[in-house]
Coordinates of N, CA and C and ligand atoms in Angstrom, one line a residue:
M1351 N 14.1 55.9 -1.1 CA 12.9 55.5 -0.4 C 12.3 54.2 -1.1
K1352 N 12.2 54.4 -2.4 CA 11.8 53.2 -3.2 C 12.6 52.0 -3.0
K1353 N 13.9 52.2 -3.0 CA 14.9 51.1 -2.9 C 14.7 50.4 -1.5
K1354 N 14.6 51.3 -0.5 CA 14.5 50.8 0.8 C 13.2 49.9 1.0
R1355 N 12.1 50.4 0.4 CA 10.9 49.6 0.4 C 11.1 48.2 -0.2
L1356 N 11.8 48.3 -1.4 CA 12.0 47.1 -2.1 C 12.8 46.1 -1.3
I1357 N 13.8 46.6 -0.7 CA 14.7 45.7 0.2 C 13.8 45.1 1.3
S1358 N 13.0 46.0 2.0 CA 12.3 45.4 3.1 C 11.3 44.4 2.6
R1359 N 10.7 44.7 1.4 CA 9.7 43.7 0.9 C 10.4 42.4 0.6
R1360 N 11.6 42.5 0.0 CA 12.3 41.3 -0.3 C 12.6 40.5 1.0
R1361 N 13.1 41.3 2.0 CA 13.4 40.7 3.2 C 12.2 40.0 3.8
A1362 N 11.1 40.7 3.7 CA 9.9 40.1 4.3 C 9.5 38.8 3.6
I1363 N 9.6 38.8 2.2 CA 9.3 37.6 1.5 C 10.3 36.5 1.9
F1364 N 11.6 36.9 1.9 CA 12.6 35.9 2.3 C 12.4 35.3 3.6
T1365 N 12.2 36.2 4.6 CA 11.9 35.7 6.0 C 10.7 34.8 6.0
G1366 N 9.7 35.3 5.3 CA 8.4 34.5 5.2 C 8.7 33.1 4.6
L1367 N 9.4 33.1 3.5 CA 9.6 31.8 2.9 C 10.4 30.9 3.8
T1368 N 11.5 31.4 4.4 CA 12.3 30.5 5.2 C 11.5 30.0 6.4
S1369 N 10.7 30.9 7.0 CA 10.0 30.4 8.2 C 8.9 29.4 7.7
A1370 N 8.3 29.7 6.6 CA 7.2 28.7 6.1 C 7.9 27.4 5.8
G1371 N 9.1 27.5 5.1 CA 9.8 26.3 4.7 C 10.2 25.5 5.9
A1372 N 10.7 26.2 6.9 CA 11.2 25.5 8.2 C 10.0 24.8 8.8
L1373 N 8.9 25.6 8.8 CA 7.7 25.0 9.5 C 7.2 23.8 8.7
L1374 N 7.1 23.9 7.4 CA 6.6 22.8 6.5 C 7.5 21.6 6.7
L1375 N 8.8 21.9 6.7 CA 9.8 20.8 6.8 C 9.7 20.1 8.2
S1376 N 9.7 20.9 9.2 CA 9.7 20.3 10.5 C 8.3 19.6 10.7
G1377 N 7.3 20.2 10.2 CA 6.0 19.5 10.3 C 6.0 18.2 9.5
C1378 N 6.5 18.2 8.3 CA 6.6 17.0 7.4 C 7.5 16.0 8.0
L1379 N 8.7 16.4 8.5 CA 9.6 15.5 9.0 C 9.1 14.7 10.1
K1380 N 8.2 15.3 10.9 CA 7.6 14.6 12.0 C 6.7 13.5 11.5
K1381 N 6.1 13.7 10.3 CA 5.2 12.8 9.7 C 5.9 11.7 8.9
A1382 N 7.2 12.0 8.5 CA 7.9 11.1 7.7 C 8.3 9.9 8.4
P1383 N 8.4 8.7 7.8 CA 8.9 7.6 8.4 C 10.4 7.8 8.8
P1384 N 10.9 7.2 9.8 CA 12.3 7.4 10.2 C 13.2 7.2 9.0
T1385 N 14.3 8.0 8.9 CA 15.2 7.9 7.8 C 15.8 6.5 7.8
Y1386 N 16.2 6.2 6.6 CA 16.5 4.8 6.4 C 17.9 4.3 6.9
G1387 N 18.4 5.1 7.7 CA 19.6 4.7 8.4 C 20.9 4.8 7.6
S1388 N 20.8 5.4 6.4 CA 21.9 5.4 5.5 C 21.8 6.7 4.6
I1389 N 22.9 7.3 4.4 CA 22.9 8.6 3.6 C 22.4 8.2 2.2
L1390 N 22.6 7.0 1.7 CA 22.2 6.6 0.4 C 20.7 6.6 0.2
R1391 N 20.0 6.5 1.3 CA 18.6 6.4 1.2 C 17.9 7.8 1.5
I1392 N 18.7 8.8 1.6 CA 18.1 10.1 1.9 C 17.1 10.6 0.8
G1393 N 17.4 10.1 -0.5 CA 16.5 10.5 -1.6 C 15.1 9.9 -1.3
D1394 N 14.9 8.8 -0.6 CA 13.6 8.2 -0.4 C 12.8 9.2 0.5
D1395 N 13.5 9.7 1.5 CA 12.8 10.7 2.3 C 12.3 11.9 1.5
L1396 N 13.1 12.3 0.6 CA 12.8 13.5 -0.2 C 11.6 13.1 -1.1
T1397 N 11.6 11.9 -1.7 CA 10.5 11.5 -2.6 C 9.2 11.5 -1.7
Y1398 N 9.3 11.0 -0.5 CA 8.1 10.9 0.3 C 7.6 12.3 0.7
L1399 N 8.5 13.2 1.1 CA 8.1 14.5 1.5 C 7.5 15.3 0.3
A1400 N 8.1 15.1 -0.9 CA 7.7 15.8 -2.1 C 6.3 15.3 -2.5
Q1401 N 6.1 14.0 -2.5 CA 4.8 13.5 -2.9 C 3.7 13.9 -1.9
R1402 N 4.1 13.8 -0.6 CA 3.1 14.1 0.4 C 2.8 15.6 0.4
G1403 N 3.8 16.4 0.0 CA 3.5 17.9 0.0 C 2.8 18.3 -1.3
L1404 N 3.0 17.7 -2.4 CA 2.5 18.1 -3.7 C 1.2 17.5 -4.1
L1405 N 1.0 16.3 -3.7 CA -0.2 15.6 -4.1 C -1.2 15.6 -3.0
S1406 N -2.5 15.9 -3.3 CA -3.5 15.8 -2.3 C -3.7 14.3 -2.0
Q1407 N -4.1 14.1 -0.7 CA -4.3 12.8 -0.2 C -5.3 12.0 -1.1
R1408 N -6.3 12.7 -1.7 CA -7.4 12.1 -2.4 C -7.1 12.0 -3.9
A1409 N -5.9 12.5 -4.4 CA -5.6 12.4 -5.8 C -5.7 10.9 -6.3
L1410 N -6.5 10.7 -7.3 CA -6.7 9.3 -7.8 C -5.7 9.0 -8.9
V1411 N -5.2 7.7 -8.9 CA -4.4 7.3 -10.0 C -5.3 7.0 -11.2
M1412 N -4.7 7.0 -12.4 CA -5.5 6.8 -13.6 C -6.2 5.5 -13.6
E1413 N -7.5 5.5 -14.0 CA -8.2 4.3 -14.2 C -8.5 4.1 -15.7
Y1414 N -8.5 2.8 -16.1 CA -8.5 2.5 -17.6 C -9.9 1.9 -17.9
Q1415 N -10.1 1.5 -19.2 CA -11.3 0.9 -19.7 C -11.1 -0.6 -19.8
Q1416 N -12.2 -1.3 -19.9 CA -12.2 -2.8 -20.0 C -11.3 -3.2 -21.2
S1417 N -11.3 -2.4 -22.3 CA -10.6 -2.8 -23.5 C -9.1 -2.6 -23.3
D1418 N -8.6 -1.9 -22.2 CA -7.2 -1.7 -21.9 C -6.6 -2.9 -21.2
I1419 N -7.4 -3.8 -20.7 CA -7.0 -4.9 -19.8 C -6.0 -5.8 -20.6
T1420 N -4.9 -6.1 -19.9 CA -3.8 -7.0 -20.5 C -3.7 -8.2 -19.7
S1421 N -2.9 -9.2 -20.2 CA -2.6 -10.3 -19.3 C -1.5 -10.0 -18.3
F1422 N -1.5 -10.7 -17.2 CA -0.4 -10.6 -16.2 C 0.6 -11.6 -16.5
P1423 N 1.9 -11.3 -16.5 CA 2.9 -12.3 -16.7 C 2.8 -13.4 -15.7
V1424 N 3.0 -14.7 -16.1 CA 3.0 -15.8 -15.2 C 4.4 -15.9 -14.6
T1425 N 4.5 -15.6 -13.4 CA 5.8 -15.6 -12.7 C 5.9 -16.9 -11.9
D1426 N 7.0 -17.6 -11.9 CA 7.2 -18.8 -11.1 C 7.1 -18.4 -9.7
I1427 N 7.9 -17.3 -9.4 CA 8.0 -16.9 -8.0 C 6.6 -16.3 -7.6
G1428 N 6.1 -16.7 -6.5 CA 4.8 -16.3 -6.0 C 3.7 -17.0 -6.7
D1429 N 3.8 -18.3 -7.0 CA 2.7 -19.1 -7.6 C 2.5 -20.3 -6.7
P1430 N 1.7 -20.2 -5.7 CA 1.5 -21.4 -4.9 C 0.9 -22.6 -5.6
A1431 N 0.2 -22.3 -6.7 CA -0.4 -23.4 -7.4 C 0.6 -24.2 -8.3
N1432 N 1.8 -23.6 -8.4 CA 2.8 -24.2 -9.3 C 3.8 -25.0 -8.4
P1433 N 3.8 -26.3 -8.7 CA 4.7 -27.2 -7.8 C 6.2 -26.8 -8.0
A1434 N 6.5 -26.1 -9.1 CA 7.9 -25.8 -9.3 C 8.3 -24.4 -8.6
S1435 N 7.3 -23.8 -8.0 CA 7.5 -22.5 -7.4 C 8.6 -22.6 -6.4
T1436 N 9.5 -21.6 -6.4 CA 10.6 -21.6 -5.5 C 10.3 -21.1 -4.1
K1437 N 9.1 -20.6 -4.0 CA 8.7 -20.0 -2.7 C 8.2 -21.1 -1.7
A1438 N 8.5 -20.9 -0.5 CA 8.0 -21.9 0.5 C 6.7 -21.3 1.1
Y1439 N 5.6 -21.9 0.6 CA 4.3 -21.5 1.1 C 4.0 -22.2 2.4
S1440 N 3.3 -21.6 3.2 CA 3.0 -22.3 4.5 C 2.0 -23.4 4.2
K1441 N 2.1 -24.5 5.0 CA 1.2 -25.6 5.0 C -0.2 -25.2 5.1
E1442 N -0.3 -24.2 6.0 CA -1.6 -23.6 6.3 C -2.3 -23.1 5.0
Y1443 N -1.5 -22.3 4.2 CA -2.0 -21.8 3.0 C -2.4 -22.9 2.0
E1444 N -1.6 -23.9 1.9 CA -1.8 -25.0 1.0 C -3.1 -25.7 1.3
A1445 N -3.4 -25.9 2.6 CA -4.6 -26.5 3.1 C -5.8 -25.7 2.8
L1446 N -5.7 -24.4 3.0 CA -6.8 -23.5 2.7 C -7.1 -23.5 1.2
L1447 N -6.1 -23.5 0.4 CA -6.2 -23.5 -1.1 C -7.0 -24.7 -1.6
K1448 N -6.6 -25.9 -1.0 CA -7.3 -27.1 -1.3 C -8.7 -27.1 -1.0
T1449 N -9.2 -26.4 0.0 CA -10.6 -26.4 0.4 C -11.3 -25.1 -0.1
D1450 N -10.7 -24.5 -1.1 CA -11.3 -23.2 -1.6 C -11.5 -22.1 -0.6
F1451 N -10.6 -22.1 0.4 CA -10.6 -21.1 1.4 C -11.8 -21.0 2.3
K1452 N -12.5 -22.1 2.4 CA -13.8 -22.1 3.2 C -13.5 -21.8 4.6
D1453 N -12.3 -22.1 5.2 CA -12.0 -21.8 6.6 C -11.1 -20.6 6.7
W1454 N -11.0 -19.9 5.7 CA -10.1 -18.7 5.7 C -10.8 -17.5 6.4
A1455 N -10.0 -16.7 7.2 CA -10.5 -15.5 7.7 C -9.4 -14.5 7.9
L1456 N -9.6 -13.3 7.7 CA -8.6 -12.2 7.8 C -8.6 -11.7 9.2
T1457 N -7.4 -11.6 9.8 CA -7.2 -11.1 11.2 C -6.9 -9.6 11.1
I1458 N -7.5 -8.8 11.9 CA -7.1 -7.4 12.0 C -6.8 -7.1 13.5
E1459 N -5.7 -6.5 13.8 CA -5.3 -6.3 15.2 C -4.4 -5.1 15.3
G1460 N -4.1 -4.7 16.6 CA -3.2 -3.6 16.8 C -4.0 -2.4 17.3
A1461 N -3.8 -1.2 16.7 CA -4.4 0.0 17.2 C -5.8 0.2 16.6
V1462 N -6.7 -0.8 17.0 CA -8.1 -0.8 16.6 C -8.9 -1.1 17.9
A1463 N -10.1 -0.5 18.0 CA -10.9 -0.8 19.1 C -11.5 -2.2 19.1
K1464 N -11.7 -2.7 17.9 CA -12.3 -4.1 17.8 C -11.4 -5.0 17.0
P1465 N -10.4 -5.5 17.6 CA -9.6 -6.5 16.8 C -10.4 -7.7 16.5
G1466 N -10.2 -8.4 15.5 CA -11.0 -9.6 15.2 C -10.7 -10.3 13.9
R1467 N -11.6 -11.2 13.5 CA -11.4 -12.0 12.3 C -12.6 -11.8 11.4
Y1468 N -12.4 -11.7 10.1 CA -13.4 -11.4 9.1 C -13.4 -12.5 8.1
T1469 N -14.5 -13.2 7.8 CA -14.6 -14.1 6.7 C -14.8 -13.3 5.4
L1470 N -14.7 -13.9 4.3 CA -14.8 -13.2 3.0 C -16.2 -12.6 2.9
D1471 N -17.2 -13.4 3.4 CA -18.6 -12.9 3.4 C -18.7 -11.6 4.2
Q1472 N -18.2 -11.6 5.4 CA -18.2 -10.4 6.3 C -17.5 -9.2 5.6
L1473 N -16.4 -9.5 5.0 CA -15.6 -8.4 4.3 C -16.5 -7.8 3.2
Q1474 N -17.1 -8.7 2.4 CA -17.8 -8.2 1.3 C -19.0 -7.3 1.7
K1475 N -19.5 -7.6 2.9 CA -20.7 -6.7 3.3 C -20.2 -5.3 3.7
L1476 N -18.9 -5.1 3.8 CA -18.4 -3.8 4.2 C -18.4 -2.8 3.1
G1477 N -18.5 -3.3 1.9 CA -18.5 -2.3 0.7 C -17.7 -2.9 -0.4
E1478 N -17.8 -2.3 -1.6 CA -17.1 -2.8 -2.8 C -16.7 -1.7 -3.7
R1479 N -15.5 -1.8 -4.3 CA -15.1 -0.9 -5.3 C -14.4 -1.7 -6.4
S1480 N -14.6 -1.3 -7.6 CA -13.9 -1.9 -8.8 C -13.1 -0.8 -9.5
Q1481 N -11.9 -1.2 -9.9 CA -11.1 -0.2 -10.6 C -10.2 -0.9 -11.6
I1482 N -10.0 -0.3 -12.7 CA -9.1 -0.9 -13.7 C -7.8 0.0 -13.7
T1483 N -6.7 -0.7 -13.2 CA -5.5 0.1 -13.0 C -4.3 -0.6 -13.5
Q1484 N -3.2 0.1 -13.6 CA -2.0 -0.4 -14.1 C -1.1 -0.8 -12.9
H1485 N -0.6 -2.1 -12.9 CA 0.3 -2.5 -11.9 C 1.7 -2.3 -12.5
S1486 N 2.6 -1.7 -11.7 CA 4.0 -1.5 -12.2 C 4.9 -2.2 -11.3
C1487 N 5.6 -3.2 -11.8 CA 6.6 -4.0 -11.0 C 7.9 -3.3 -11.1
E1488 N 8.7 -3.3 -10.0 CA 10.0 -2.7 -10.0 C 11.0 -3.3 -10.9
E1489 N 10.6 -4.5 -11.4 CA 11.5 -5.2 -12.3 C 11.3 -4.8 -13.7
G1490 N 10.4 -3.9 -14.0 CA 10.3 -3.3 -15.3 C 9.0 -3.6 -16.1
W1491 N 8.2 -4.6 -15.6 CA 7.0 -4.9 -16.4 C 5.8 -4.2 -15.8
S1492 N 4.8 -4.0 -16.6 CA 3.5 -3.5 -16.1 C 2.4 -4.2 -16.8
A1493 N 1.2 -4.2 -16.1 CA 0.0 -4.9 -16.7 C -1.2 -4.2 -16.1
I1494 N -2.3 -4.3 -16.9 CA -3.5 -3.7 -16.5 C -4.6 -4.7 -16.2
A1495 N -5.3 -4.6 -15.1 CA -6.4 -5.5 -14.7 C -7.4 -4.7 -13.9
E1496 N -8.6 -5.4 -13.9 CA -9.7 -4.8 -13.1 C -9.7 -5.6 -11.7
W1497 N -9.7 -4.8 -10.7 CA -9.6 -5.3 -9.3 C -10.9 -4.9 -8.6
T1498 N -11.5 -5.9 -7.9 CA -12.7 -5.6 -7.2 C -12.5 -6.0 -5.7
G1499 N -12.9 -5.2 -4.8 CA -12.7 -5.5 -3.4 C -13.3 -4.5 -2.4
V1500 N -12.9 -4.8 -1.2 CA -13.4 -3.9 -0.1 C -12.5 -2.8 0.1
P1501 N -13.0 -1.5 0.1 CA -12.1 -0.4 0.5 C -11.4 -0.7 1.9
L1502 N -10.1 -0.6 1.9 CA -9.5 -0.8 3.2 C -10.0 0.2 4.3
A1503 N -10.4 1.4 3.8 CA -10.9 2.4 4.8 C -12.2 1.9 5.4
A1504 N -13.0 1.1 4.7 CA -14.2 0.6 5.3 C -13.9 -0.4 6.4
L1505 N -12.9 -1.3 6.1 CA -12.5 -2.2 7.2 C -11.9 -1.6 8.4
L1506 N -11.1 -0.6 8.1 CA -10.5 0.2 9.3 C -11.5 0.8 10.1
K1507 N -12.5 1.4 9.4 CA -13.6 2.0 10.2 C -14.4 1.0 11.0
E1508 N -14.7 -0.1 10.4 CA -15.5 -1.2 11.0 C -14.7 -1.7 12.3
A1509 N -13.4 -1.8 12.1 CA -12.6 -2.3 13.2 C -12.3 -1.2 14.3
G1510 N -12.7 0.0 14.0 CA -12.6 1.1 15.0 C -11.2 1.6 15.1
V1511 N -10.6 1.9 14.0 CA -9.2 2.4 14.0 C -9.0 3.6 15.0
L1512 N -8.0 3.5 15.8 CA -7.8 4.6 16.8 C -7.2 5.8 16.1
A1513 N -7.5 7.0 16.7 CA -7.1 8.3 16.2 C -5.6 8.3 16.1
S1514 N -4.9 7.6 17.0 CA -3.4 7.6 17.1 C -2.8 6.7 16.1
A1515 N -3.5 5.9 15.3 CA -2.9 5.0 14.4 C -2.3 5.7 13.2
R1516 N -1.1 5.3 12.8 CA -0.4 6.0 11.8 C 0.0 5.0 10.6
Y1517 N 0.2 3.7 10.9 CA 0.7 2.8 9.8 C -0.1 1.5 9.8
V1518 N -0.2 0.9 8.7 CA -0.9 -0.4 8.6 C 0.1 -1.4 7.9
S1519 N 0.3 -2.6 8.6 CA 1.1 -3.6 8.0 C 0.2 -4.8 7.5
F1520 N 0.7 -5.4 6.5 CA 0.0 -6.5 5.8 C 0.9 -7.7 5.8
Y1521 N 0.5 -8.9 6.3 CA 1.3 -10.0 6.3 C 0.7 -11.1 5.4
G1522 N 1.5 -11.6 4.4 CA 1.0 -12.7 3.5 C 1.3 -14.0 4.1
F1523 N 0.7 -15.1 3.5 CA 0.9 -16.4 3.9 C 2.3 -16.9 3.6
D1524 N 3.0 -16.2 2.7 CA 4.4 -16.7 2.3 C 5.4 -15.9 3.1
K1525 N 5.0 -15.2 4.2 CA 5.9 -14.4 5.0 C 6.3 -13.1 4.4
Y1526 N 5.7 -12.8 3.2 CA 5.9 -11.5 2.6 C 5.1 -10.5 3.4
A1527 N 5.7 -9.3 3.6 CA 4.9 -8.3 4.4 C 5.3 -6.9 3.9
E1528 N 4.4 -6.0 4.1 CA 4.7 -4.6 3.7 C 3.9 -3.7 4.7
S1529 N 4.3 -2.4 4.9 CA 3.5 -1.5 5.6 C 3.3 -0.2 4.8
I1530 N 2.2 0.4 5.0 CA 1.9 1.7 4.4 C 1.4 2.7 5.4
D1531 N 1.5 4.0 5.1 CA 1.0 5.0 6.1 C -0.5 5.2 6.0
M1532 N -1.1 5.9 6.9 CA -2.5 6.1 7.0 C -3.1 6.8 5.7
L1533 N -2.3 7.7 5.1 CA -2.8 8.4 3.9 C -3.0 7.4 2.8
D1534 N -2.1 6.5 2.6 CA -2.3 5.5 1.6 C -3.4 4.5 2.0
A1535 N -3.4 4.2 3.3 CA -4.4 3.2 3.8 C -5.8 3.7 3.6
L1536 N -6.0 5.0 3.8 CA -7.4 5.5 3.6 C -7.7 6.0 2.2
H1537 N -6.8 5.9 1.3 CA -6.9 6.3 -0.1 C -8.1 5.5 -0.7
P1538 N -9.0 6.2 -1.4 CA -10.2 5.5 -1.9 C -9.8 4.3 -2.9
Q1539 N -8.7 4.3 -3.5 CA -8.3 3.2 -4.4 C -7.5 2.1 -3.7
T1540 N -7.3 2.3 -2.4 CA -6.6 1.2 -1.7 C -7.7 0.2 -1.2
I1541 N -7.6 -1.0 -1.9 CA -8.7 -2.0 -1.6 C -8.1 -3.3 -1.3
L1542 N -8.9 -4.2 -0.6 CA -8.5 -5.6 -0.4 C -9.3 -6.3 -1.5
A1543 N -8.6 -6.7 -2.5 CA -9.3 -7.3 -3.7 C -9.6 -8.8 -3.5
H1544 N -10.8 -9.2 -3.9 CA -11.1 -10.6 -3.9 C -11.5 -11.1 -5.3
R1545 N -11.6 -10.1 -6.3 CA -11.8 -10.5 -7.7 C -10.8 -9.8 -8.6
M1546 N -10.5 -10.5 -9.6 CA -9.6 -9.9 -10.7 C -10.3 -10.1 -12.0
N1547 N -10.5 -9.1 -12.8 CA -11.2 -9.2 -14.0 C -12.5 -9.9 -13.9
G1548 N -13.2 -9.6 -12.8 CA -14.6 -10.1 -12.6 C -14.6 -11.6 -12.1
E1549 N -13.5 -12.2 -11.9 CA -13.5 -13.6 -11.5 C -12.8 -13.7 -10.1
T1550 N -13.0 -14.8 -9.4 CA -12.2 -15.0 -8.1 C -10.7 -14.9 -8.4
I1551 N -10.0 -14.2 -7.6 CA -8.5 -14.1 -7.9 C -7.8 -15.4 -8.0
P1552 N -7.1 -15.7 -9.0 CA -6.3 -16.9 -9.1 C -5.3 -16.9 -8.0
A1553 N -5.0 -18.1 -7.5 CA -4.0 -18.3 -6.4 C -2.8 -17.5 -6.7
R1554 N -2.2 -17.6 -7.9 CA -0.9 -16.9 -8.1 C -1.0 -15.4 -8.0
N1555 N -2.2 -14.9 -8.2 CA -2.3 -13.4 -8.1 C -2.8 -13.0 -6.7
G1556 N -2.8 -13.9 -5.8 CA -3.0 -13.5 -4.4 C -4.3 -14.0 -3.7
A1557 N -4.9 -15.1 -4.1 CA -6.2 -15.6 -3.5 C -6.0 -15.8 -2.0
P1558 N -7.0 -15.7 -1.2 CA -8.3 -15.2 -1.6 C -8.4 -13.7 -1.5
L1559 N -7.5 -13.0 -0.9 CA -7.5 -11.6 -0.7 C -6.2 -10.9 -0.9
R1560 N -6.2 -9.9 -1.7 CA -4.9 -9.3 -2.1 C -5.0 -7.8 -2.0
L1561 N -4.1 -7.2 -1.4 CA -4.1 -5.7 -1.2 C -3.8 -5.1 -2.6
R1562 N -4.4 -3.9 -2.9 CA -4.1 -3.1 -4.0 C -3.8 -1.7 -3.5
V1563 N -2.5 -1.3 -3.6 CA -2.1 0.1 -3.2 C -1.8 0.7 -4.5
E1564 N -2.7 1.4 -5.2 CA -2.5 1.9 -6.5 C -1.6 3.0 -6.6
T1565 N -1.3 3.7 -5.4 CA -0.5 4.9 -5.4 C 1.0 4.5 -5.3
Q1566 N 1.3 3.2 -5.2 CA 2.7 2.9 -5.1 C 3.0 1.7 -6.1
V1567 N 4.3 1.4 -6.2 CA 4.7 0.4 -7.1 C 4.2 -1.0 -6.6
G1568 N 4.3 -2.0 -7.5 CA 3.7 -3.3 -7.3 C 4.0 -4.0 -6.1
Y1569 N 5.2 -3.9 -5.6 CA 5.6 -4.7 -4.5 C 4.9 -4.4 -3.1
K1570 N 4.3 -3.2 -3.1 CA 3.5 -2.9 -1.9 C 2.2 -3.7 -1.8
S1571 N 1.7 -4.1 -3.0 CA 0.4 -4.8 -3.0 C 0.5 -6.3 -2.6
V1572 N 0.5 -6.5 -1.3 CA 0.7 -7.8 -0.7 C -0.4 -8.8 -1.2
K1573 N 0.1 -10.0 -1.6 CA -0.9 -11.0 -2.0 C -1.1 -12.0 -0.9
Y1574 N -2.1 -12.8 -1.0 CA -2.5 -13.8 0.1 C -2.5 -13.2 1.4
V1575 N -3.2 -12.0 1.6 CA -3.1 -11.4 2.9 C -3.8 -12.2 4.0
Q1576 N -3.1 -12.4 5.1 CA -3.5 -13.2 6.2 C -3.9 -12.4 7.4
R1577 N -3.1 -11.3 7.6 CA -3.2 -10.6 8.8 C -2.8 -9.1 8.6
I1578 N -3.6 -8.2 9.2 CA -3.4 -6.8 9.1 C -3.1 -6.3 10.5
V1579 N -2.1 -5.5 10.7 CA -1.8 -4.9 12.0 C -1.7 -3.4 11.9
V1580 N -2.5 -2.7 12.7 CA -2.5 -1.3 12.7 C -1.6 -0.8 13.8
T1581 N -0.7 0.1 13.5 CA 0.3 0.5 14.5 C 0.4 2.1 14.6
E1582 N 0.8 2.5 15.8 CA 1.0 3.9 16.0 C 2.5 4.3 15.6
Q1583 N 3.4 3.3 15.7 CA 4.8 3.6 15.3 C 5.0 3.0 14.0
F1584 N 6.1 3.5 13.3 CA 6.5 3.0 12.0 C 7.1 1.6 12.2
V1585 N 6.6 0.7 11.4 CA 7.2 -0.7 11.3 C 7.5 -1.0 9.9
D1586 N 8.6 -1.8 9.7 CA 9.0 -2.3 8.4 C 8.9 -3.8 8.5
P1587 N 7.7 -4.4 8.4 CA 7.5 -5.7 8.8 C 8.4 -6.8 8.2
A1588 N 8.8 -6.6 7.0 CA 9.7 -7.7 6.4 C 11.1 -7.2 6.3
Q1589 N 11.5 -6.1 7.0 CA 12.8 -5.6 7.0 C 13.3 -5.2 5.6
D1590 N 12.4 -4.6 4.8 CA 12.7 -4.2 3.5 C 13.9 -3.2 3.4
I1591 N 13.9 -2.3 4.4 CA 14.8 -1.2 4.4 C 16.3 -1.8 4.5
Q1592 N 16.4 -2.7 5.5 CA 17.7 -3.3 5.6 C 18.2 -4.1 4.3
A1593 N 17.2 -4.6 3.6 CA 17.5 -5.3 2.4 C 17.7 -4.4 1.2
G1594 N 17.6 -3.1 1.5 CA 17.9 -2.1 0.4 C 16.7 -1.6 -0.4
W1595 N 15.5 -2.0 0.0 CA 14.3 -1.5 -0.8 C 13.8 -0.2 -0.2
S1596 N 13.2 0.6 -1.1 CA 12.6 1.8 -0.6 C 11.3 1.4 0.1
W1597 N 11.1 2.0 1.3 CA 9.8 1.7 2.0 C 8.7 2.4 1.3
Y1598 N 9.0 3.7 0.8 CA 7.9 4.4 0.1 C 8.3 4.5 -1.4
N1599 N 7.4 4.1 -2.2 CA 7.7 4.1 -3.6 C 6.5 4.5 -4.4
G1600 N 6.2 5.8 -4.3 CA 5.0 6.4 -4.9 C 5.1 6.5 -6.4
I1601 N 3.9 6.3 -7.1 CA 3.9 6.6 -8.5 C 2.7 7.5 -8.8
Ligands
MTE1219 N1 2.6 -12.2 -0.6 C1 3.3 -11.7 -1.6 N2 2.8 -10.5 -2.2 C2 3.5 -10.0 -3.2 C3 4.7 -10.6 -3.7 C4 5.1 -11.8 -3.1 O1 6.1 -12.4 -3.5 N3 4.4 -12.3 -2.1 N4 5.4 -10.0 -4.8 C5 5.1 -8.5 -5.0 C6 5.6 -8.0 -6.3 S1 7.2 -7.7 -6.4 C7 4.7 -7.8 -7.4 S2 5.3 -7.1 -8.8 C8 3.3 -8.2 -7.3 C9 3.0 -9.2 -8.4 O2 1.7 -9.5 -8.5 P1 1.1 -10.6 -9.5 O3 1.7 -11.9 -9.0 O4 -0.4 -10.6 -9.3 O5 1.5 -10.3 -10.9 O6 3.0 -8.8 -6.1 C10 3.6 -8.2 -5.0 N5 3.0 -8.8 -3.8
MO1220 MO1 7.4 -6.6 -8.4

């Protein structure tokens, strides 16, 4: 009698677990970005599912003290102010840089009720958050800085983000682009920064506006953001996946 009960309890737990597992997985898979088209990238899907399953959407990344701030390495690549820079910056960006971005405005479009353009002043009125965080580059370096800017959630709200929206893409003036999902987009530490260590962001660090996605590695934090596009479908705006990069790289 005892044995039978044990078996049925076990069976109940087992069936419970498998059905919960199947439910969780099918639910999660629907939310996951499409698999990366190659068996080699299957680990990326697992990382995404594990992070999304284990970490609450609101979990904050570590924030540091003023005394922890370090310098950022000066990289030739991505320095529009450096004539030796190997990157082809748009003429448009160079012109804006020369006039201190006085004619600059950010475009937001796609799955929003009010697509439009925002000047830096208009963006600043939407709210402000400062955070001292560690930037981790996939090439192996990391650095700590204070970033101040508009929470992306505030801009999305202002633009009337549609309930069906699932991803947000960011396009830089140098044709660099990245997309993130709505969980990262609405994360309280995801900001559009206009100040670095209390000063206007230097051009090489992404002036006049630079995305900070603290929940992922450095390459998701698009510099010199020009345009934001909210989408219902998954988009990989700069074809990172084909180039062999992970679309999701949570830390
Ligand atoms: N527009 C744009 N954003 C970008 C990049 C870039 O080349 N162009 N490089 C990314 C990478 S790989 C890193 S590590 C960080 C570097 O930021 P930093 O130049 O402020 O150190 O910017 C990210 N954002
Ligand atoms: Mo990087």
